[in-house]
């Protein structure tokens, strides 16, 4: 069994759902449609700013109007969207509206997958036909034993009859091997490496669970619980490391390609690097006046290519530094004085 996480993240294409293939390319927008959920999973990772809140986010952008969703999708050249929450079926009308908007704007090939913690009925699934391509069910841990006779198996069959691609997506927890029974009826089974978050930390400690290492959010033991299932070609293990590295990096690269200015350097991680000069007076130094087309002035700050700033360093009075940040005015990762 080859379960090296890095190798697995790369050698992906044989059994991944279409939604996952696009995720590997960083091409899926995450559309969070509500923080409200009727379940209360002890491991739920939702942050306090989202949990139980009636909020909508497209990636990290707070959505105030549906246009924001399209803008965000365009900014990352999204090829698809993952609809999540909270519980999307609690706001089914909104989900239908958003998915229709996305399919109309980007075309029917814009691939949409939807997560749900409920076992949806035919009446709940029907409005999503032609709008959602792939459904990912998350049955509660206490129903994994006897999965074939419960409501989630019924949803699997209904969804399949209605033409959806249908899978199960759950975090890796003890007892997960019981889901082997339903594999023949699924298109895929995605197992998320159990992740630690601020909001589930107490519940993790109560169960004597701990972080696997000091670098990632993965919970120790999570991969081992999933191990009995991992050789089945329908099963995909999504490591916490992969989400932090490949998925995020590829999405940042897409955003950077659309938003970086001519003088921003785009790194292999999808971050951008540029130089900043803080002006000491109102006047632009002569050396910069001659390069007016290669700079951007905002207040008392002049932004330019980092290497240009480094070259002119001795001719420019004022504080100078190089900045690395996420694209589109994202978080600042590093500030290096020149
Ligand atoms: C946060 S849920 C939101 C959508 C829906 N309520 C659901 O549970 O499917 C999205 C995905 O995260 C997974 N998940 C939940 N808690 C997790 C955790 N602590 N670590 C890793 N994945 C988790 C769920 O299995 C689900 O596939
Ligand atoms: S069903 Fe999903 S959103 Fe709801 S509590 Fe469970 S993990 Fe959290």
PDB file of N, CA and C in Angstrom, residues 248-313:
ATOM      1  N   UNK A 248      -4.604  25.259  -1.937  1.00  0.00           N
ATOM      2  CA  UNK A 248      -4.513  26.700  -1.698  1.00  0.00           C
ATOM      3  C   UNK A 248      -3.534  27.338  -2.684  1.00  0.00           C
ATOM      4  N   UNK A 249      -2.384  26.702  -2.872  1.00  0.00           N
ATOM      5  CA  UNK A 249      -1.362  27.267  -3.743  1.00  0.00           C
ATOM      6  C   UNK A 249      -1.885  27.439  -5.168  1.00  0.00           C
ATOM      7  N   UNK A 250      -2.563  26.407  -5.667  1.00  0.00           N
ATOM      8  CA  UNK A 250      -3.057  26.483  -7.046  1.00  0.00           C
ATOM      9  C   UNK A 250      -4.130  27.559  -7.184  1.00  0.00           C
ATOM     10  N   UNK A 251      -4.961  27.703  -6.150  1.00  0.00           N
ATOM     11  CA  UNK A 251      -6.001  28.750  -6.220  1.00  0.00           C
ATOM     12  C   UNK A 251      -5.355  30.136  -6.187  1.00  0.00           C
ATOM     13  N   UNK A 252      -4.336  30.309  -5.338  1.00  0.00           N
ATOM     14  CA  UNK A 252      -3.656  31.609  -5.264  1.00  0.00           C
ATOM     15  C   UNK A 252      -3.012  31.952  -6.600  1.00  0.00           C
ATOM     16  N   UNK A 253      -2.445  30.940  -7.258  1.00  0.00           N
ATOM     17  CA  UNK A 253      -1.793  31.190  -8.563  1.00  0.00           C
ATOM     18  C   UNK A 253      -2.802  31.715  -9.569  1.00  0.00           C
ATOM     19  N   UNK A 254      -4.000  31.142  -9.543  1.00  0.00           N
ATOM     20  CA  UNK A 254      -5.031  31.587 -10.492  1.00  0.00           C
ATOM     21  C   UNK A 254      -5.438  33.024 -10.192  1.00  0.00           C
ATOM     22  N   UNK A 255      -5.578  33.343  -8.899  1.00  0.00           N
ATOM     23  CA  UNK A 255      -5.966  34.704  -8.529  1.00  0.00           C
ATOM     24  C   UNK A 255      -4.844  35.675  -8.896  1.00  0.00           C
ATOM     25  N   UNK A 256      -3.602  35.258  -8.628  1.00  0.00           N
ATOM     26  CA  UNK A 256      -2.463  36.134  -8.928  1.00  0.00           C
ATOM     27  C   UNK A 256      -2.382  36.414 -10.429  1.00  0.00           C
ATOM     28  N   UNK A 257      -2.607  35.383 -11.237  1.00  0.00           N
ATOM     29  CA  UNK A 257      -2.510  35.566 -12.694  1.00  0.00           C
ATOM     30  C   UNK A 257      -3.521  36.610 -13.173  1.00  0.00           C
ATOM     31  N   UNK A 258      -4.658  36.719 -12.481  1.00  0.00           N
ATOM     32  CA  UNK A 258      -5.693  37.670 -12.900  1.00  0.00           C
ATOM     33  C   UNK A 258      -5.536  39.055 -12.281  1.00  0.00           C
ATOM     34  N   UNK A 259      -4.843  39.142 -11.152  1.00  0.00           N
ATOM     35  CA  UNK A 259      -4.879  40.417 -10.422  1.00  0.00           C
ATOM     36  C   UNK A 259      -3.506  41.085 -10.266  1.00  0.00           C
ATOM     37  N   UNK A 260      -2.420  40.352 -10.516  1.00  0.00           N
ATOM     38  CA  UNK A 260      -1.094  40.947 -10.274  1.00  0.00           C
ATOM     39  C   UNK A 260      -0.839  42.106 -11.236  1.00  0.00           C
ATOM     40  N   UNK A 261      -0.157  43.133 -10.720  1.00  0.00           N
ATOM     41  CA  UNK A 261       0.236  44.256 -11.581  1.00  0.00           C
ATOM     42  C   UNK A 261       1.522  43.872 -12.311  1.00  0.00           C
ATOM     43  N   UNK A 262       1.866  44.670 -13.352  1.00  0.00           N
ATOM     44  CA  UNK A 262       3.017  44.294 -14.183  1.00  0.00           C
ATOM     45  C   UNK A 262       4.279  44.131 -13.332  1.00  0.00           C
ATOM     46  N   UNK A 263       4.396  44.952 -12.271  1.00  0.00           N
ATOM     47  CA  UNK A 263       5.642  44.887 -11.493  1.00  0.00           C
ATOM     48  C   UNK A 263       5.604  43.875 -10.344  1.00  0.00           C
ATOM     49  N   UNK A 264       4.458  43.251 -10.078  1.00  0.00           N
ATOM     50  CA  UNK A 264       4.409  42.233  -9.023  1.00  0.00           C
ATOM     51  C   UNK A 264       5.073  40.954  -9.525  1.00  0.00           C
ATOM     52  N   UNK A 265       5.935  40.386  -8.705  1.00  0.00           N
ATOM     53  CA  UNK A 265       6.483  39.073  -9.065  1.00  0.00           C
ATOM     54  C   UNK A 265       5.572  38.006  -8.459  1.00  0.00           C
ATOM     55  N   UNK A 266       5.137  37.049  -9.284  1.00  0.00           N
ATOM     56  CA  UNK A 266       4.305  35.950  -8.777  1.00  0.00           C
ATOM     57  C   UNK A 266       5.231  34.792  -8.425  1.00  0.00           C
ATOM     58  N   UNK A 267       5.157  34.321  -7.196  1.00  0.00           N
ATOM     59  CA  UNK A 267       6.049  33.228  -6.771  1.00  0.00           C
ATOM     60  C   UNK A 267       5.430  31.876  -7.120  1.00  0.00           C
ATOM     61  N   UNK A 268       6.214  30.824  -6.970  1.00  0.00           N
ATOM     62  CA  UNK A 268       5.736  29.457  -7.211  1.00  0.00           C
ATOM     63  C   UNK A 268       4.613  29.064  -6.257  1.00  0.00           C
ATOM     64  N   UNK A 269       4.487  29.797  -5.143  1.00  0.00           N
ATOM     65  CA  UNK A 269       3.418  29.506  -4.180  1.00  0.00           C
ATOM     66  C   UNK A 269       2.154  30.309  -4.469  1.00  0.00           C
ATOM     67  N   UNK A 270       2.179  31.144  -5.520  1.00  0.00           N
ATOM     68  CA  UNK A 270       1.001  31.963  -5.841  1.00  0.00           C
ATOM     69  C   UNK A 270       0.939  33.252  -5.048  1.00  0.00           C
ATOM     70  N   UNK A 271       1.984  33.536  -4.249  1.00  0.00           N
ATOM     71  CA  UNK A 271       2.022  34.830  -3.552  1.00  0.00           C
ATOM     72  C   UNK A 271       2.648  35.863  -4.481  1.00  0.00           C
ATOM     73  N   UNK A 272       2.539  37.144  -4.102  1.00  0.00           N
ATOM     74  CA  UNK A 272       3.181  38.175  -4.927  1.00  0.00           C
ATOM     75  C   UNK A 272       4.201  38.947  -4.083  1.00  0.00           C
ATOM     76  N   UNK A 273       5.238  39.431  -4.794  1.00  0.00           N
ATOM     77  CA  UNK A 273       6.309  40.178  -4.124  1.00  0.00           C
ATOM     78  C   UNK A 273       6.490  41.508  -4.846  1.00  0.00           C
ATOM     79  N   UNK A 274       6.549  42.586  -4.072  1.00  0.00           N
ATOM     80  CA  UNK A 274       6.838  43.897  -4.663  1.00  0.00           C
ATOM     81  C   UNK A 274       7.552  44.759  -3.630  1.00  0.00           C
ATOM     82  N   UNK A 275       8.041  45.923  -4.082  1.00  0.00           N
ATOM     83  CA  UNK A 275       8.781  46.805  -3.184  1.00  0.00           C
ATOM     84  C   UNK A 275       7.951  48.021  -2.820  1.00  0.00           C
ATOM     85  N   UNK A 276       8.212  48.574  -1.627  1.00  0.00           N
ATOM     86  CA  UNK A 276       7.510  49.782  -1.178  1.00  0.00           C
ATOM     87  C   UNK A 276       8.537  50.802  -0.692  1.00  0.00           C
ATOM     88  N   UNK A 277       8.350  52.026  -1.157  1.00  0.00           N
ATOM     89  CA  UNK A 277       9.133  53.149  -0.632  1.00  0.00           C
ATOM     90  C   UNK A 277       8.158  54.063   0.097  1.00  0.00           C
ATOM     91  N   UNK A 278       8.478  54.406   1.326  1.00  0.00           N
ATOM     92  CA  UNK A 278       7.645  55.380   2.054  1.00  0.00           C
ATOM     93  C   UNK A 278       8.271  56.760   1.850  1.00  0.00           C
ATOM     94  N   UNK A 279       7.537  57.652   1.168  1.00  0.00           N
ATOM     95  CA  UNK A 279       8.074  58.975   0.850  1.00  0.00           C
ATOM     96  C   UNK A 279       8.219  59.800   2.125  1.00  0.00           C
ATOM     97  N   UNK A 280       9.307  60.578   2.161  1.00  0.00           N
ATOM     98  CA  UNK A 280       9.505  61.434   3.348  1.00  0.00           C
ATOM     99  C   UNK A 280       8.830  62.778   3.177  1.00  0.00           C
ATOM    100  N   UNK A 281       8.695  63.245   1.958  1.00  0.00           N
ATOM    101  CA  UNK A 281       8.009  64.520   1.713  1.00  0.00           C
ATOM    102  C   UNK A 281       6.927  64.316   0.672  1.00  0.00           C
ATOM    103  N   UNK A 282       6.462  65.436   0.098  1.00  0.00           N
ATOM    104  CA  UNK A 282       5.397  65.331  -0.898  1.00  0.00           C
ATOM    105  C   UNK A 282       5.941  65.020  -2.290  1.00  0.00           C
ATOM    106  N   UNK A 283       7.222  65.346  -2.507  1.00  0.00           N
ATOM    107  CA  UNK A 283       7.764  65.228  -3.863  1.00  0.00           C
ATOM    108  C   UNK A 283       8.282  63.829  -4.160  1.00  0.00           C
ATOM    109  N   UNK A 284       8.065  63.453  -5.405  1.00  0.00           N
ATOM    110  CA  UNK A 284       8.571  62.151  -5.860  1.00  0.00           C
ATOM    111  C   UNK A 284      10.059  62.316  -6.193  1.00  0.00           C
ATOM    112  N   UNK A 285      10.932  61.456  -5.679  1.00  0.00           N
ATOM    113  CA  UNK A 285      12.357  61.572  -6.049  1.00  0.00           C
ATOM    114  C   UNK A 285      12.518  61.483  -7.566  1.00  0.00           C
ATOM    115  N   UNK A 286      13.517  62.221  -8.081  1.00  0.00           N
ATOM    116  CA  UNK A 286      13.738  62.311  -9.525  1.00  0.00           C
ATOM    117  C   UNK A 286      13.861  60.924 -10.165  1.00  0.00           C
ATOM    118  N   UNK A 287      14.594  60.039  -9.497  1.00  0.00           N
ATOM    119  CA  UNK A 287      14.814  58.700 -10.063  1.00  0.00           C
ATOM    120  C   UNK A 287      13.488  57.999 -10.349  1.00  0.00           C
ATOM    121  N   UNK A 288      12.483  58.295  -9.523  1.00  0.00           N
ATOM    122  CA  UNK A 288      11.184  57.626  -9.731  1.00  0.00           C
ATOM    123  C   UNK A 288      10.344  58.358 -10.771  1.00  0.00           C
ATOM    124  N   UNK A 289      10.480  59.710 -10.824  1.00  0.00           N
ATOM    125  CA  UNK A 289       9.722  60.472 -11.834  1.00  0.00           C
ATOM    126  C   UNK A 289      10.056  59.962 -13.232  1.00  0.00           C
ATOM    127  N   UNK A 290      11.290  59.490 -13.394  1.00  0.00           N
ATOM    128  CA  UNK A 290      11.703  58.992 -14.715  1.00  0.00           C
ATOM    129  C   UNK A 290      11.115  57.608 -15.017  1.00  0.00           C
ATOM    130  N   UNK A 291      10.598  56.969 -13.979  1.00  0.00           N
ATOM    131  CA  UNK A 291      10.036  55.612 -14.169  1.00  0.00           C
ATOM    132  C   UNK A 291       8.556  55.569 -13.806  1.00  0.00           C
ATOM    133  N   UNK A 292       7.880  56.684 -14.103  1.00  0.00           N
ATOM    134  CA  UNK A 292       6.512  56.858 -13.594  1.00  0.00           C
ATOM    135  C   UNK A 292       5.551  55.753 -14.056  1.00  0.00           C
ATOM    136  N   UNK A 293       5.863  55.163 -15.219  1.00  0.00           N
ATOM    137  CA  UNK A 293       4.967  54.111 -15.738  1.00  0.00           C
ATOM    138  C   UNK A 293       5.154  52.761 -15.045  1.00  0.00           C
ATOM    139  N   UNK A 294       6.222  52.664 -14.261  1.00  0.00           N
ATOM    140  CA  UNK A 294       6.526  51.375 -13.622  1.00  0.00           C
ATOM    141  C   UNK A 294       6.218  51.365 -12.134  1.00  0.00           C
ATOM    142  N   UNK A 295       5.527  52.426 -11.667  1.00  0.00           N
ATOM    143  CA  UNK A 295       5.249  52.494 -10.226  1.00  0.00           C
ATOM    144  C   UNK A 295       3.763  52.783  -9.989  1.00  0.00           C
ATOM    145  N   UNK A 296       3.352  52.596  -8.744  1.00  0.00           N
ATOM    146  CA  UNK A 296       1.975  52.942  -8.356  1.00  0.00           C
ATOM    147  C   UNK A 296       2.070  53.714  -7.039  1.00  0.00           C
ATOM    148  N   UNK A 297       1.403  54.880  -6.986  1.00  0.00           N
ATOM    149  CA  UNK A 297       1.502  55.707  -5.778  1.00  0.00           C
ATOM    150  C   UNK A 297       0.185  55.627  -5.014  1.00  0.00           C
ATOM    151  N   UNK A 298       0.297  55.360  -3.715  1.00  0.00           N
ATOM    152  CA  UNK A 298      -0.905  55.360  -2.890  1.00  0.00           C
ATOM    153  C   UNK A 298      -0.555  56.040  -1.567  1.00  0.00           C
ATOM    154  N   UNK A 299      -1.118  57.244  -1.365  1.00  0.00           N
ATOM    155  CA  UNK A 299      -0.762  58.052  -0.188  1.00  0.00           C
ATOM    156  C   UNK A 299       0.716  58.394  -0.241  1.00  0.00           C
ATOM    157  N   UNK A 300       1.423  58.089   0.838  1.00  0.00           N
ATOM    158  CA  UNK A 300       2.870  58.392   0.841  1.00  0.00           C
ATOM    159  C   UNK A 300       3.695  57.159   0.473  1.00  0.00           C
ATOM    160  N   UNK A 301       3.019  56.149  -0.075  1.00  0.00           N
ATOM    161  CA  UNK A 301       3.741  54.925  -0.447  1.00  0.00           C
ATOM    162  C   UNK A 301       3.874  54.802  -1.962  1.00  0.00           C
ATOM    163  N   UNK A 302       5.061  54.448  -2.390  1.00  0.00           N
ATOM    164  CA  UNK A 302       5.267  54.167  -3.815  1.00  0.00           C
ATOM    165  C   UNK A 302       5.559  52.672  -3.945  1.00  0.00           C
ATOM    166  N   UNK A 303       4.763  52.007  -4.767  1.00  0.00           N
ATOM    167  CA  UNK A 303       4.950  50.562  -4.949  1.00  0.00           C
ATOM    168  C   UNK A 303       5.574  50.309  -6.320  1.00  0.00           C
ATOM    169  N   UNK A 304       6.475  49.356  -6.357  1.00  0.00           N
ATOM    170  CA  UNK A 304       7.203  49.086  -7.612  1.00  0.00           C
ATOM    171  C   UNK A 304       7.799  47.686  -7.560  1.00  0.00           C
ATOM    172  N   UNK A 305       8.455  47.301  -8.662  1.00  0.00           N
ATOM    173  CA  UNK A 305       9.116  45.980  -8.674  1.00  0.00           C
ATOM    174  C   UNK A 305      10.168  45.961  -7.559  1.00  0.00           C
ATOM    175  N   UNK A 306      10.253  44.851  -6.862  1.00  0.00           N
ATOM    176  CA  UNK A 306      11.201  44.791  -5.725  1.00  0.00           C
ATOM    177  C   UNK A 306      12.630  44.975  -6.186  1.00  0.00           C
ATOM    178  N   UNK A 307      12.939  44.448  -7.389  1.00  0.00           N
ATOM    179  CA  UNK A 307      14.322  44.541  -7.850  1.00  0.00           C
ATOM    180  C   UNK A 307      14.677  45.971  -8.268  1.00  0.00           C
ATOM    181  N   UNK A 308      13.668  46.730  -8.734  1.00  0.00           N
ATOM    182  CA  UNK A 308      13.906  48.122  -9.121  1.00  0.00           C
ATOM    183  C   UNK A 308      14.215  48.942  -7.857  1.00  0.00           C
ATOM    184  N   UNK A 309      13.442  48.653  -6.805  1.00  0.00           N
ATOM    185  CA  UNK A 309      13.661  49.341  -5.537  1.00  0.00           C
ATOM    186  C   UNK A 309      15.058  49.010  -4.998  1.00  0.00           C
ATOM    187  N   UNK A 310      15.437  47.725  -5.119  1.00  0.00           N
ATOM    188  CA  UNK A 310      16.756  47.308  -4.619  1.00  0.00           C
ATOM    189  C   UNK A 310      17.862  48.019  -5.398  1.00  0.00           C
ATOM    190  N   UNK A 311      17.667  48.135  -6.725  1.00  0.00           N
ATOM    191  CA  UNK A 311      18.693  48.791  -7.553  1.00  0.00           C
ATOM    192  C   UNK A 311      18.848  50.266  -7.210  1.00  0.00           C
ATOM    193  N   UNK A 312      17.709  50.932  -6.920  1.00  0.00           N
ATOM    194  CA  UNK A 312      17.733  52.386  -6.680  1.00  0.00           C
ATOM    195  C   UNK A 312      17.913  52.738  -5.205  1.00  0.00           C
ATOM    196  N   UNK A 313      18.086  51.734  -4.401  1.00  0.00           N
ATOM    197  CA  UNK A 313      18.032  51.922  -2.952  1.00  0.00           C
ATOM    198  C   UNK A 313      18.832  53.137  -2.464  1.00  0.00           C
TER     199      UNK A 313
END
